[in-house]
JSON list of C-alpha atoms in Angstrom, two decimals:
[
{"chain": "S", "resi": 228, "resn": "UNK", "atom": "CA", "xyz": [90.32, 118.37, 100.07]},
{"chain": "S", "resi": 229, "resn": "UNK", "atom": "CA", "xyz": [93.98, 118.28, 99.40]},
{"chain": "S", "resi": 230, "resn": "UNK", "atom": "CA", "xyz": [93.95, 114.36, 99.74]},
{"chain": "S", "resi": 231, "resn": "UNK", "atom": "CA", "xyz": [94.54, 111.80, 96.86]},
{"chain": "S", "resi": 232, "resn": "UNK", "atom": "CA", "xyz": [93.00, 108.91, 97.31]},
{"chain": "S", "resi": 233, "resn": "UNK", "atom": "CA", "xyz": [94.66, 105.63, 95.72]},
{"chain": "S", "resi": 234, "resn": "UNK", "atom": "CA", "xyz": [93.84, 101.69, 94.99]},
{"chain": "S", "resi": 235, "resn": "UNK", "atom": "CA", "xyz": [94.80, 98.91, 95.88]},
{"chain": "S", "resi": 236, "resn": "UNK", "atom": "CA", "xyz": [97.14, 98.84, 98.16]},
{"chain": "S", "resi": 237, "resn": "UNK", "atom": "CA", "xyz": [98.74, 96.21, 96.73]},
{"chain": "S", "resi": 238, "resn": "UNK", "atom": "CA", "xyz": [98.33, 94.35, 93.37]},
{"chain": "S", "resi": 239, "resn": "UNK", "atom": "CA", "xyz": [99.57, 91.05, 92.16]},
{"chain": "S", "resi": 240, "resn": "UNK", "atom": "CA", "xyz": [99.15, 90.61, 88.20]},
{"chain": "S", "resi": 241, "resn": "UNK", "atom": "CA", "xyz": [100.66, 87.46, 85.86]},
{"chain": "S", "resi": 242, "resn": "UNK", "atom": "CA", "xyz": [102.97, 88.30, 83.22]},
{"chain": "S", "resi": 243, "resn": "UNK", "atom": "CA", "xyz": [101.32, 89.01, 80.39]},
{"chain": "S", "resi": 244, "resn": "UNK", "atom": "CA", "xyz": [98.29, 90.85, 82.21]},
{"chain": "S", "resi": 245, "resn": "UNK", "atom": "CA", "xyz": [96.72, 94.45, 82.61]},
{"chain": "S", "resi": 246, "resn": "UNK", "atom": "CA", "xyz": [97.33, 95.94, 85.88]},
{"chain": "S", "resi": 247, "resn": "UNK", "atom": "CA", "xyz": [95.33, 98.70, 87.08]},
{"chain": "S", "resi": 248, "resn": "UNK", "atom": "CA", "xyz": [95.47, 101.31, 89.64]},
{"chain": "S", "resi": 249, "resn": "UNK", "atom": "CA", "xyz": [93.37, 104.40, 90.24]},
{"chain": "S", "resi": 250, "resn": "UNK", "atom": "CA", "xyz": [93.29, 107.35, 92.21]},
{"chain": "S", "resi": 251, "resn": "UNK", "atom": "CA", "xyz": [90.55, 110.07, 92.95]},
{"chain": "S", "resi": 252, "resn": "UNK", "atom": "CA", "xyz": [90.96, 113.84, 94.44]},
{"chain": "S", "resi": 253, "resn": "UNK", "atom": "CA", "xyz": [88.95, 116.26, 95.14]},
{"chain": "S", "resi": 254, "resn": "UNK", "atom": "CA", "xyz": [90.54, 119.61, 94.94]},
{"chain": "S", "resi": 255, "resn": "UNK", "atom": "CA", "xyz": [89.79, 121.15, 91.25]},
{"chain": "S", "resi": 256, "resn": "UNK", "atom": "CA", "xyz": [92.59, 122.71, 91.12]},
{"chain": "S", "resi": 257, "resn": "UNK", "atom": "CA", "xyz": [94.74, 120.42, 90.89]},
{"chain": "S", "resi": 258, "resn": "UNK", "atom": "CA", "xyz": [96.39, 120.66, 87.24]},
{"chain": "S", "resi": 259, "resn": "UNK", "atom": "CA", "xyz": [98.91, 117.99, 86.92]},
{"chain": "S", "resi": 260, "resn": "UNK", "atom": "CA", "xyz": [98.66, 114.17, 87.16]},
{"chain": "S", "resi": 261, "resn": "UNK", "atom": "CA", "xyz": [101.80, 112.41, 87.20]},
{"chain": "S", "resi": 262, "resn": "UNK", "atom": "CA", "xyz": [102.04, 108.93, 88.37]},
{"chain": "S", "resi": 263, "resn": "UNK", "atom": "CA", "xyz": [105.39, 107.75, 89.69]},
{"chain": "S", "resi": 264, "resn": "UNK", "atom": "CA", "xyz": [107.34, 104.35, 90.04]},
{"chain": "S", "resi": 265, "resn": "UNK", "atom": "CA", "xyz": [109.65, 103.72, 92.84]},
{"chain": "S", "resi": 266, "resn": "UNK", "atom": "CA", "xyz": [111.98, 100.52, 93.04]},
{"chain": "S", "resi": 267, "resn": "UNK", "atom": "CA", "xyz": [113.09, 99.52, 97.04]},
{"chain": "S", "resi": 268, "resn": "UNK", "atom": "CA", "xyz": [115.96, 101.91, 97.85]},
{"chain": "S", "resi": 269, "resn": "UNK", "atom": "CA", "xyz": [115.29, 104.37, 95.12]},
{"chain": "S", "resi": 270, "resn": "UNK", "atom": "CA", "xyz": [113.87, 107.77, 94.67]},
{"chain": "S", "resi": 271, "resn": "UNK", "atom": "CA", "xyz": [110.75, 108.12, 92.91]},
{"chain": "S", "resi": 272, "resn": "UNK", "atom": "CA", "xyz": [110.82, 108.26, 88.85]},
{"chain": "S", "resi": 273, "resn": "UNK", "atom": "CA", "xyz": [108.52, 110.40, 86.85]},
{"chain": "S", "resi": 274, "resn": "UNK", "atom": "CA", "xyz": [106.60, 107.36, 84.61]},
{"chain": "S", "resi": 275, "resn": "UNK", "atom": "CA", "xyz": [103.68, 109.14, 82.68]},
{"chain": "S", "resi": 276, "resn": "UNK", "atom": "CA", "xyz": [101.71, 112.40, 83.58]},
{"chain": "S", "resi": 277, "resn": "UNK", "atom": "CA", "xyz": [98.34, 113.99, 82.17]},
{"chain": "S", "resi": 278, "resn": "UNK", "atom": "CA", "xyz": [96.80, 117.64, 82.79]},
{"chain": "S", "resi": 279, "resn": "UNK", "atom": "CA", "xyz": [93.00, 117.71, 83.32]},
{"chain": "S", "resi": 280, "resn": "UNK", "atom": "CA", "xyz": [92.30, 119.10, 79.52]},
{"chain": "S", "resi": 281, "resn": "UNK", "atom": "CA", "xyz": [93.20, 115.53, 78.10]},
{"chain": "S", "resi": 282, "resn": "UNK", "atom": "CA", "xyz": [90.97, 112.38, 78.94]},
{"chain": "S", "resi": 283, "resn": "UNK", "atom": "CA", "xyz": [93.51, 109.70, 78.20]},
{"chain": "S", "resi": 284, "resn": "UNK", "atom": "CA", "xyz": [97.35, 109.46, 77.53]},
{"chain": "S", "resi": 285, "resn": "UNK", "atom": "CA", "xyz": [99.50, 106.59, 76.21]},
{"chain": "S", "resi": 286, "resn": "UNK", "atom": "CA", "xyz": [103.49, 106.08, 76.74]},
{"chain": "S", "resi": 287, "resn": "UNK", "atom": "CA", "xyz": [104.50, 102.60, 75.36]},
{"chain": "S", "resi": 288, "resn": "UNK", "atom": "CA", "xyz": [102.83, 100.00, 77.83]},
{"chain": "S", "resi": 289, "resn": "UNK", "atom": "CA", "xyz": [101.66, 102.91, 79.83]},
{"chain": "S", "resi": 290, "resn": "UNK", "atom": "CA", "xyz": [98.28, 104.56, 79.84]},
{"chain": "S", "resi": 291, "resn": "UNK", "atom": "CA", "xyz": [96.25, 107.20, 82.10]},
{"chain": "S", "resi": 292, "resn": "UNK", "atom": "CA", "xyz": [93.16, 107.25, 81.98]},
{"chain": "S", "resi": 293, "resn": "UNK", "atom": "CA", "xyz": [91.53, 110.84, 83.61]},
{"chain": "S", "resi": 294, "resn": "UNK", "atom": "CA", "xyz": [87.87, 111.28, 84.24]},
{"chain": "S", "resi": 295, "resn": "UNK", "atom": "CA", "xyz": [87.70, 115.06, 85.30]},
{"chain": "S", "resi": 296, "resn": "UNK", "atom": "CA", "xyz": [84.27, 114.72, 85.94]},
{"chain": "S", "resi": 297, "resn": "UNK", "atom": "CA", "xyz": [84.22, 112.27, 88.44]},
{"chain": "S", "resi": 298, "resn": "UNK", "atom": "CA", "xyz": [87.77, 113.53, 89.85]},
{"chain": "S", "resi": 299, "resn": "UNK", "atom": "CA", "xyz": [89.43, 110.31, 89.09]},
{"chain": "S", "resi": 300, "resn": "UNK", "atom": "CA", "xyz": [92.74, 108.82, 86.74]},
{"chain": "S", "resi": 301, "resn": "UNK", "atom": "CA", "xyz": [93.88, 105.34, 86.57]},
{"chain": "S", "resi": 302, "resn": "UNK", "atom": "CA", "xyz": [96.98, 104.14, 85.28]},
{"chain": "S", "resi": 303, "resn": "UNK", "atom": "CA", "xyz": [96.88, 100.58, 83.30]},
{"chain": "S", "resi": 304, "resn": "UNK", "atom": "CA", "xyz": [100.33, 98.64, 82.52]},
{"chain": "S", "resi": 305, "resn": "UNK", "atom": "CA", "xyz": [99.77, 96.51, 79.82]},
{"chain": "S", "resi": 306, "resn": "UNK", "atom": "CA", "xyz": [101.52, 93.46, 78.78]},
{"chain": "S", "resi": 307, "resn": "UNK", "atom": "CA", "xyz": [103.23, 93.59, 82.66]},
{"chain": "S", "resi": 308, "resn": "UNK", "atom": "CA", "xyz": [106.50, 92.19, 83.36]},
{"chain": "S", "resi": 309, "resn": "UNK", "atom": "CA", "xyz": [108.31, 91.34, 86.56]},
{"chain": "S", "resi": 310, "resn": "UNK", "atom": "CA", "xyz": [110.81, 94.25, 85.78]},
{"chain": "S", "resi": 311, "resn": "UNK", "atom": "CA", "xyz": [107.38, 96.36, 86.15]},
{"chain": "S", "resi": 312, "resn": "UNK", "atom": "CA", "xyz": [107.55, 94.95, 90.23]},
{"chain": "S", "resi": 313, "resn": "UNK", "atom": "CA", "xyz": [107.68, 98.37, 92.43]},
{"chain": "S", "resi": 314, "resn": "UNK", "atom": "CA", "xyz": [105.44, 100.42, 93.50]},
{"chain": "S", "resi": 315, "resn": "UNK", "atom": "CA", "xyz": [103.68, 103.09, 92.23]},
{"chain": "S", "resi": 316, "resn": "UNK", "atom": "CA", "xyz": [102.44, 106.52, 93.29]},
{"chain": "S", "resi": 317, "resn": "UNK", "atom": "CA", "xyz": [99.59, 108.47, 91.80]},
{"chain": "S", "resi": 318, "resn": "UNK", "atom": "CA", "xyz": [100.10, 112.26, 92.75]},
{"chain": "S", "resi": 319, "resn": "UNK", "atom": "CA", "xyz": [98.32, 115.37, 91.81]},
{"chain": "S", "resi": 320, "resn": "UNK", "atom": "CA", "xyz": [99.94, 119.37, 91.73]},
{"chain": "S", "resi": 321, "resn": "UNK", "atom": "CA", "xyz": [98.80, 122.44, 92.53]},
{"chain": "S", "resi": 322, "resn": "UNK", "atom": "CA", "xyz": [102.36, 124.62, 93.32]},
{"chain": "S", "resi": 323, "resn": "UNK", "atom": "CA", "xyz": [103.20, 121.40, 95.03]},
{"chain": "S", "resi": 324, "resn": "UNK", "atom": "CA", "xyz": [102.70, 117.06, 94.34]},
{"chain": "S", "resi": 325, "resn": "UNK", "atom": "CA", "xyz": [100.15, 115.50, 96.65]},
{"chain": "S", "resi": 326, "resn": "UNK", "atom": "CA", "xyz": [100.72, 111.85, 96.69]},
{"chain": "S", "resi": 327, "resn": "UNK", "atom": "CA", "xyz": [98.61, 109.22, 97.41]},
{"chain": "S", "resi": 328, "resn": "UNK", "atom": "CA", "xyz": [99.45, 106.14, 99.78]},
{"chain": "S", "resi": 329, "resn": "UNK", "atom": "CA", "xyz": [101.15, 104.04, 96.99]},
{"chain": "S", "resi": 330, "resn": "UNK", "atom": "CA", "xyz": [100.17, 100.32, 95.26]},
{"chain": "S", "resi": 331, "resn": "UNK", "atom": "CA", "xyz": [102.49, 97.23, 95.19]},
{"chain": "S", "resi": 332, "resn": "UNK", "atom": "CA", "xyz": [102.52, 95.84, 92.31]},
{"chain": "S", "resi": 333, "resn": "UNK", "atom": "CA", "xyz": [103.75, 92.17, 91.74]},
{"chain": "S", "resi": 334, "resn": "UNK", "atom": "CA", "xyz": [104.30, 90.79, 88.21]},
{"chain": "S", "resi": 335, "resn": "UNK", "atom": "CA", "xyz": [104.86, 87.21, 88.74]},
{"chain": "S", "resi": 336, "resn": "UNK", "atom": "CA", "xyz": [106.37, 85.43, 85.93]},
{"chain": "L", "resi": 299, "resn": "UNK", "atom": "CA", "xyz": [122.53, 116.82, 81.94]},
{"chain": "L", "resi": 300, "resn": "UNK", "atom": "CA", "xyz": [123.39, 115.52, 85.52]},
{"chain": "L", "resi": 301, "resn": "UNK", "atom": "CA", "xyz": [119.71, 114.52, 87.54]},
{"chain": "L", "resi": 302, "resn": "UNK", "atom": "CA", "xyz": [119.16, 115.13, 91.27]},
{"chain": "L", "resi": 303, "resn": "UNK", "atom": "CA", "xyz": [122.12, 114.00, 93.32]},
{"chain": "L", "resi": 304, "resn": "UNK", "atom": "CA", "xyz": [121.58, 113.69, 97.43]},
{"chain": "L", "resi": 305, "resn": "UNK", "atom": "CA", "xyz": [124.13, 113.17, 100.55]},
{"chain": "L", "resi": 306, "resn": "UNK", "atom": "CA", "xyz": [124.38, 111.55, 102.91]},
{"chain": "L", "resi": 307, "resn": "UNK", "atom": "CA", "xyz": [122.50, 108.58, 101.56]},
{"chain": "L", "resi": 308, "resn": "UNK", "atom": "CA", "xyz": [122.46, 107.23, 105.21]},
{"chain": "L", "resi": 309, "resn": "UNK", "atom": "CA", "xyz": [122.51, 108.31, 108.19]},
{"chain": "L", "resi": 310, "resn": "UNK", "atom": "CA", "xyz": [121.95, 107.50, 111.69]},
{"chain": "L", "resi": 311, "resn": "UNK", "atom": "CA", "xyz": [121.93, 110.36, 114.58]},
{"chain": "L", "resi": 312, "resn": "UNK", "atom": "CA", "xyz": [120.09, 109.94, 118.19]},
{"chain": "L", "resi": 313, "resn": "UNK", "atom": "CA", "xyz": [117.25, 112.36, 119.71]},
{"chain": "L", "resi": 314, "resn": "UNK", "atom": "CA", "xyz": [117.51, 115.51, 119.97]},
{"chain": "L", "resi": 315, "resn": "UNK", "atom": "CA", "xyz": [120.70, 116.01, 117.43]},
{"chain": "L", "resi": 316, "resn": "UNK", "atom": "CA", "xyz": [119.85, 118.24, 114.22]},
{"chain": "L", "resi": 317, "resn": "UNK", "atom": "CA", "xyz": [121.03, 116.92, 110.94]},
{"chain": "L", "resi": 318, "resn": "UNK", "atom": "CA", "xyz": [122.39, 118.51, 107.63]},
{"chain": "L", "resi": 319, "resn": "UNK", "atom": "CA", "xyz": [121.36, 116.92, 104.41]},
{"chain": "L", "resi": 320, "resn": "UNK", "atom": "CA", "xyz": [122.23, 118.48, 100.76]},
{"chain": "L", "resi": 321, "resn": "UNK", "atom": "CA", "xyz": [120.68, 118.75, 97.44]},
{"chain": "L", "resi": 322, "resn": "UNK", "atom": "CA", "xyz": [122.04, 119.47, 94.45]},
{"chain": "L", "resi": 323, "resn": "UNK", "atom": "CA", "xyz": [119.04, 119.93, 91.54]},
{"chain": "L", "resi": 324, "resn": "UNK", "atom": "CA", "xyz": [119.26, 119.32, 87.67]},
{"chain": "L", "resi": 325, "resn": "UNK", "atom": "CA", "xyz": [120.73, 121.64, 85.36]},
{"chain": "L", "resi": 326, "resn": "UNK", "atom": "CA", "xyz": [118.32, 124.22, 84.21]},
{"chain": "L", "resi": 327, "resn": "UNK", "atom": "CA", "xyz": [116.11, 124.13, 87.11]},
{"chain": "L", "resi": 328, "resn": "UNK", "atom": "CA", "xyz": [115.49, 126.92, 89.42]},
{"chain": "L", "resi": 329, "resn": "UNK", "atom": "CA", "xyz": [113.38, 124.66, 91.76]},
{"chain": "L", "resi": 330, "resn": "UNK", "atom": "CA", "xyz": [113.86, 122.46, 95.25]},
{"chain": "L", "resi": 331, "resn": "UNK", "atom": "CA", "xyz": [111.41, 121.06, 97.20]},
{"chain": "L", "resi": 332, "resn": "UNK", "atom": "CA", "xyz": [111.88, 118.14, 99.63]},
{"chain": "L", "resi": 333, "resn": "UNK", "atom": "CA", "xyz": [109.76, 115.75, 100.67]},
{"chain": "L", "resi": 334, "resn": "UNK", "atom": "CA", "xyz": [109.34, 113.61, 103.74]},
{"chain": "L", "resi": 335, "resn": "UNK", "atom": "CA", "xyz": [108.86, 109.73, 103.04]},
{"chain": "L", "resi": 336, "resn": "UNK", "atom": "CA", "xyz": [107.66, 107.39, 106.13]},
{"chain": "L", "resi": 337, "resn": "UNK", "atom": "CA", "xyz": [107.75, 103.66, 105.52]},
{"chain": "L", "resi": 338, "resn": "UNK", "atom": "CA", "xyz": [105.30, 102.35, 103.16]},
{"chain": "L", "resi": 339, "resn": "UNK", "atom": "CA", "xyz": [103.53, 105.88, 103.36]},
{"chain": "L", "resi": 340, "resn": "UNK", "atom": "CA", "xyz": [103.24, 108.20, 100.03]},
{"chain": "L", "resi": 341, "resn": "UNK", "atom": "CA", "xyz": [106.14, 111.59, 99.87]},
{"chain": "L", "resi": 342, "resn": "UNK", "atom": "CA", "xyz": [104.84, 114.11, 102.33]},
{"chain": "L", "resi": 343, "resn": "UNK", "atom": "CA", "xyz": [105.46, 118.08, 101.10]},
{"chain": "L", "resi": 344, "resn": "UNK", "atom": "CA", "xyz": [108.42, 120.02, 103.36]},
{"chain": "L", "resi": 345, "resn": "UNK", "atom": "CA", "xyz": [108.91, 122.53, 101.09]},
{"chain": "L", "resi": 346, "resn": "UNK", "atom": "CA", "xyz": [109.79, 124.36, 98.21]},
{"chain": "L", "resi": 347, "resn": "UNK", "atom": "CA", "xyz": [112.53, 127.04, 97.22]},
{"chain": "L", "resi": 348, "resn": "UNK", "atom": "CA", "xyz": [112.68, 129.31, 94.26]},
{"chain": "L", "resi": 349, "resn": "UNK", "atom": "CA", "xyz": [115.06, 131.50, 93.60]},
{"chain": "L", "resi": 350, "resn": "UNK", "atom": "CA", "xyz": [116.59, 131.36, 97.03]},
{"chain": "L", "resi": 351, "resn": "UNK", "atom": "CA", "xyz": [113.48, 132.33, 99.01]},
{"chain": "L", "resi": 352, "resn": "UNK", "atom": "CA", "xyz": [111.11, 129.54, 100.89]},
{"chain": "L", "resi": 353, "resn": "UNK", "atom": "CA", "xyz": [107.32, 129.70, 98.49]},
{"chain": "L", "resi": 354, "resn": "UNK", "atom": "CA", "xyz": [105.50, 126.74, 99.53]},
{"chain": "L", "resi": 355, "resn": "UNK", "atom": "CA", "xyz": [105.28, 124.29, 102.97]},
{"chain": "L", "resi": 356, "resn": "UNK", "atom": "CA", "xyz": [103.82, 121.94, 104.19]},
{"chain": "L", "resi": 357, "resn": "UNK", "atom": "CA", "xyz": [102.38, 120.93, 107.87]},
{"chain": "L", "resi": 358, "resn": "UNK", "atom": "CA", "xyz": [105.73, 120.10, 109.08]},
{"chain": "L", "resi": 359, "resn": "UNK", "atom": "CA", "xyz": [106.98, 122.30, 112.31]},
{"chain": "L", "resi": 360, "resn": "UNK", "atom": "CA", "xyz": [109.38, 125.29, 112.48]},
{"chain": "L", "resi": 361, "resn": "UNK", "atom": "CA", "xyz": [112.45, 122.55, 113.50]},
{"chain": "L", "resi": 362, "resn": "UNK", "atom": "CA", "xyz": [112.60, 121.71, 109.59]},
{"chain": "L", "resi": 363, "resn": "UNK", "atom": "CA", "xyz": [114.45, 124.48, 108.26]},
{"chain": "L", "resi": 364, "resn": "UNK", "atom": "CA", "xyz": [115.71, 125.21, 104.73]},
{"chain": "L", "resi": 365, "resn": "UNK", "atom": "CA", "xyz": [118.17, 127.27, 102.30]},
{"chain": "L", "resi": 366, "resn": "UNK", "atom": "CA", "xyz": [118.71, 127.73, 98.62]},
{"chain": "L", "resi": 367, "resn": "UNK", "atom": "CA", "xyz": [122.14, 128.77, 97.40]},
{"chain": "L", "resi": 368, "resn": "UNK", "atom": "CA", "xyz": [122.52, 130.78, 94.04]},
{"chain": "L", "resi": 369, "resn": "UNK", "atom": "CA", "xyz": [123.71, 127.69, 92.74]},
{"chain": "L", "resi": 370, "resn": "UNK", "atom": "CA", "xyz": [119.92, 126.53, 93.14]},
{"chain": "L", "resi": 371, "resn": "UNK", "atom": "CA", "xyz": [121.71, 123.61, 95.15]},
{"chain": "L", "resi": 372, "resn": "UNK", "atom": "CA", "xyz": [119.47, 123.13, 98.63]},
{"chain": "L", "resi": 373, "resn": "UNK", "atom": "CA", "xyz": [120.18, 122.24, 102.56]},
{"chain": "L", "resi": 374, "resn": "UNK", "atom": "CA", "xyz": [117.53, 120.77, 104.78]},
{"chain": "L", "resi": 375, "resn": "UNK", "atom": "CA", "xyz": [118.10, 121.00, 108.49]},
{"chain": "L", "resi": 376, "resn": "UNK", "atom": "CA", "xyz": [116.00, 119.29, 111.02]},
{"chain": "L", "resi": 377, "resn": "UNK", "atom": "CA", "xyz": [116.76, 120.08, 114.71]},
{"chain": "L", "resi": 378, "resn": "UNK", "atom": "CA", "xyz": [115.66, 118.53, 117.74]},
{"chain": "L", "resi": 379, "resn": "UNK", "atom": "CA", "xyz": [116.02, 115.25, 116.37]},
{"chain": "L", "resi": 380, "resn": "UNK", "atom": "CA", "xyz": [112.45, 113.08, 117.25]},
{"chain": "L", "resi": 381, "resn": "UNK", "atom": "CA", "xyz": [111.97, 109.40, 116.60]},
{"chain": "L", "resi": 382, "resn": "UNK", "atom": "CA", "xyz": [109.34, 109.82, 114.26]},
{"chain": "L", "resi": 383, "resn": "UNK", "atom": "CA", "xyz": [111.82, 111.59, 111.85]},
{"chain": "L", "resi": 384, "resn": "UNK", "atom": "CA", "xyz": [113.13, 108.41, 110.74]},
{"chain": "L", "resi": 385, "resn": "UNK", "atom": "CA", "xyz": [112.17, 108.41, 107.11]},
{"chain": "L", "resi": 386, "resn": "UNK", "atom": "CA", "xyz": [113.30, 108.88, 103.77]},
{"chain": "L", "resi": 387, "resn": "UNK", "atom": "CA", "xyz": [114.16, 112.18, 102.87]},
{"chain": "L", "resi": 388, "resn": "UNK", "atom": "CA", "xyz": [113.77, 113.24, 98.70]},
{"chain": "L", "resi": 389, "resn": "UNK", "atom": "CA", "xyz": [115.00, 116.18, 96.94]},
{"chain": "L", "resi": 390, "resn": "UNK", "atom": "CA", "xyz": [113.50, 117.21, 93.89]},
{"chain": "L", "resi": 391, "resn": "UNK", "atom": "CA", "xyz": [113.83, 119.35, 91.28]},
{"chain": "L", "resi": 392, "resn": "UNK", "atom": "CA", "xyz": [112.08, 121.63, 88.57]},
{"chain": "L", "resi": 393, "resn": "UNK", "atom": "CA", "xyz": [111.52, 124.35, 86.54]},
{"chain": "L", "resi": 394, "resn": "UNK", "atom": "CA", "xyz": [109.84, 127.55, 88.70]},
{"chain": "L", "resi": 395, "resn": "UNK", "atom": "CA", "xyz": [108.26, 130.50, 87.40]},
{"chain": "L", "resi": 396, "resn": "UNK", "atom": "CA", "xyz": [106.54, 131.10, 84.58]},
{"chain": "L", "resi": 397, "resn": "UNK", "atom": "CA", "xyz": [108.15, 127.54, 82.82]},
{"chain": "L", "resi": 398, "resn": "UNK", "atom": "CA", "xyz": [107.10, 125.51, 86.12]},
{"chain": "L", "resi": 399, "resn": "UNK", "atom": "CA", "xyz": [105.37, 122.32, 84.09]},
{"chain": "L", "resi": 400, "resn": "UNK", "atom": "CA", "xyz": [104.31, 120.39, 88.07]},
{"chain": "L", "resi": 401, "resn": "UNK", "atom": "CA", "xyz": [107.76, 118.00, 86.50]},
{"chain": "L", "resi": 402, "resn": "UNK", "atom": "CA", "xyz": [109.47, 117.05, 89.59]},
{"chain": "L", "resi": 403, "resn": "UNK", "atom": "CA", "xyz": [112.35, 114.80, 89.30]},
{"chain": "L", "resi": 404, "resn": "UNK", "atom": "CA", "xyz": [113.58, 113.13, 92.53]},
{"chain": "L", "resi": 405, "resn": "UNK", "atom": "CA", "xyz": [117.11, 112.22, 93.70]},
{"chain": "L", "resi": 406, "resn": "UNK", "atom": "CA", "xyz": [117.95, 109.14, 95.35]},
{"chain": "L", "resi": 407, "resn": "UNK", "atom": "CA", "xyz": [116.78, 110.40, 98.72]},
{"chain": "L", "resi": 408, "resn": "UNK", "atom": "CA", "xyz": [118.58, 110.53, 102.22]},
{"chain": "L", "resi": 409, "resn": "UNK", "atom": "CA", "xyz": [117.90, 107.61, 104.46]},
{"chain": "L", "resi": 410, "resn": "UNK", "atom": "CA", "xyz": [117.93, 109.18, 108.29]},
{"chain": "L", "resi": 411, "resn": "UNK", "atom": "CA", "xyz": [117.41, 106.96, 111.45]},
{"chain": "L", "resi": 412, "resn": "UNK", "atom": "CA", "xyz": [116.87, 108.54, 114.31]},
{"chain": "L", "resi": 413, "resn": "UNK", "atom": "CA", "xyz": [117.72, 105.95, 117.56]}
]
């Protein structure tokens, strides 16, 4: 019940594309939804983050999309770039951040 | 403002030594947790101090130890060193109490080998 469930794995998009990764929980009380971007070496950095009272939230290139009921959230990188190459962790709090298992994502130029 | 800042950033020590790594959290928050990161795997919760006293942990055994200083700076102590320790170790940091938002912002992390 505490699990967060995330796909792909891995992703490989061309510049220029729409990449798309989504996650699904199933603890309801869960009442934060950040999604995080890590780059090889580095910690992870806070990207874009939704609470379950919104259905959809847009940063720039950067979009979540939350369906409370079905328990799931996507995040969609539009017009992707190779700087957007790292991967990415969908996470979900309740007093502390589940993560899920992480996506690859490869822009290829 | 100065983010997350973590040392050592490497690290190798051999089974069964214990191991000292520090934390010191943004300004303005209250709030350290750590978090356990295996290869390729997602962050795993440690735990969480606030306010100097231990309020959240995860399934990790009694050998991972902790301590907040009024500073709101953190230690993480792991003894009996095991193999499967090897991972990346992340500090993060937030606002607690009634302002706790679920923000977490991570430091760098501590890289620990164990051989």
């Amino acid at each position: 019940q505490q699990q967060v469930k995330q796909s792909p794995q891995s992703l490989i998009v061309q510049k220029g594309g729409i990449s798309i990764i989504n996650c699904a929980y199933e603890n309801t009380a869960f009442d934060y939804f950040p999604w995080y971007q890590q780059f090889p070496g580095k910690g992870p950095a806070l990207l874009i983050a939704i609470r379950p009272d919104v259905s959809e939230k847009k940063e720039g290139r950067f979009t979540i999309s939350f369906n409370k009921s079905a328990k799931q959230f996507s995040l969609h990188i539009m017009d992707s770039q190779p700087g957007d190459s790292a991967t990415y962790f969908c996470a979900a709090h309740t007093g502390k951040l589940i993560f899920g298992q992480g996506t690859t994502l490869q822009v290829k130029p | 403002e100065t983010g997350v800042t973590q040392s050592p950033t490497h690290l190798i020590k051999t089974r069964g030594q214990q191991v000292t790594l520090r934390c010191s959290s943004q300004s303005g928050h209250n709030t350290v947790s750590w978090y356990q990161q295996a290869l390729g795997q997602g962050p795993q919760f440690i735990f969480q101090y606030y306010r100097e006293e231990e309020n959240g942990r995860g399934n990790f055994p009694p050998r991972f130890s902790g301590l907040q200083f009024p500073n709101y700076s953190s230690e993480l102590n792991v003894n009996a060193l095991e193999l499967d320790d090897s991972a990346l170790y992340l500090c993060a940091s937030s606002r607690g109490g009634a302002t706790n938002t679920g923000e977490l912002f991570f430091g760098e992390g501590s890289r620990l080998t164990v051989l």
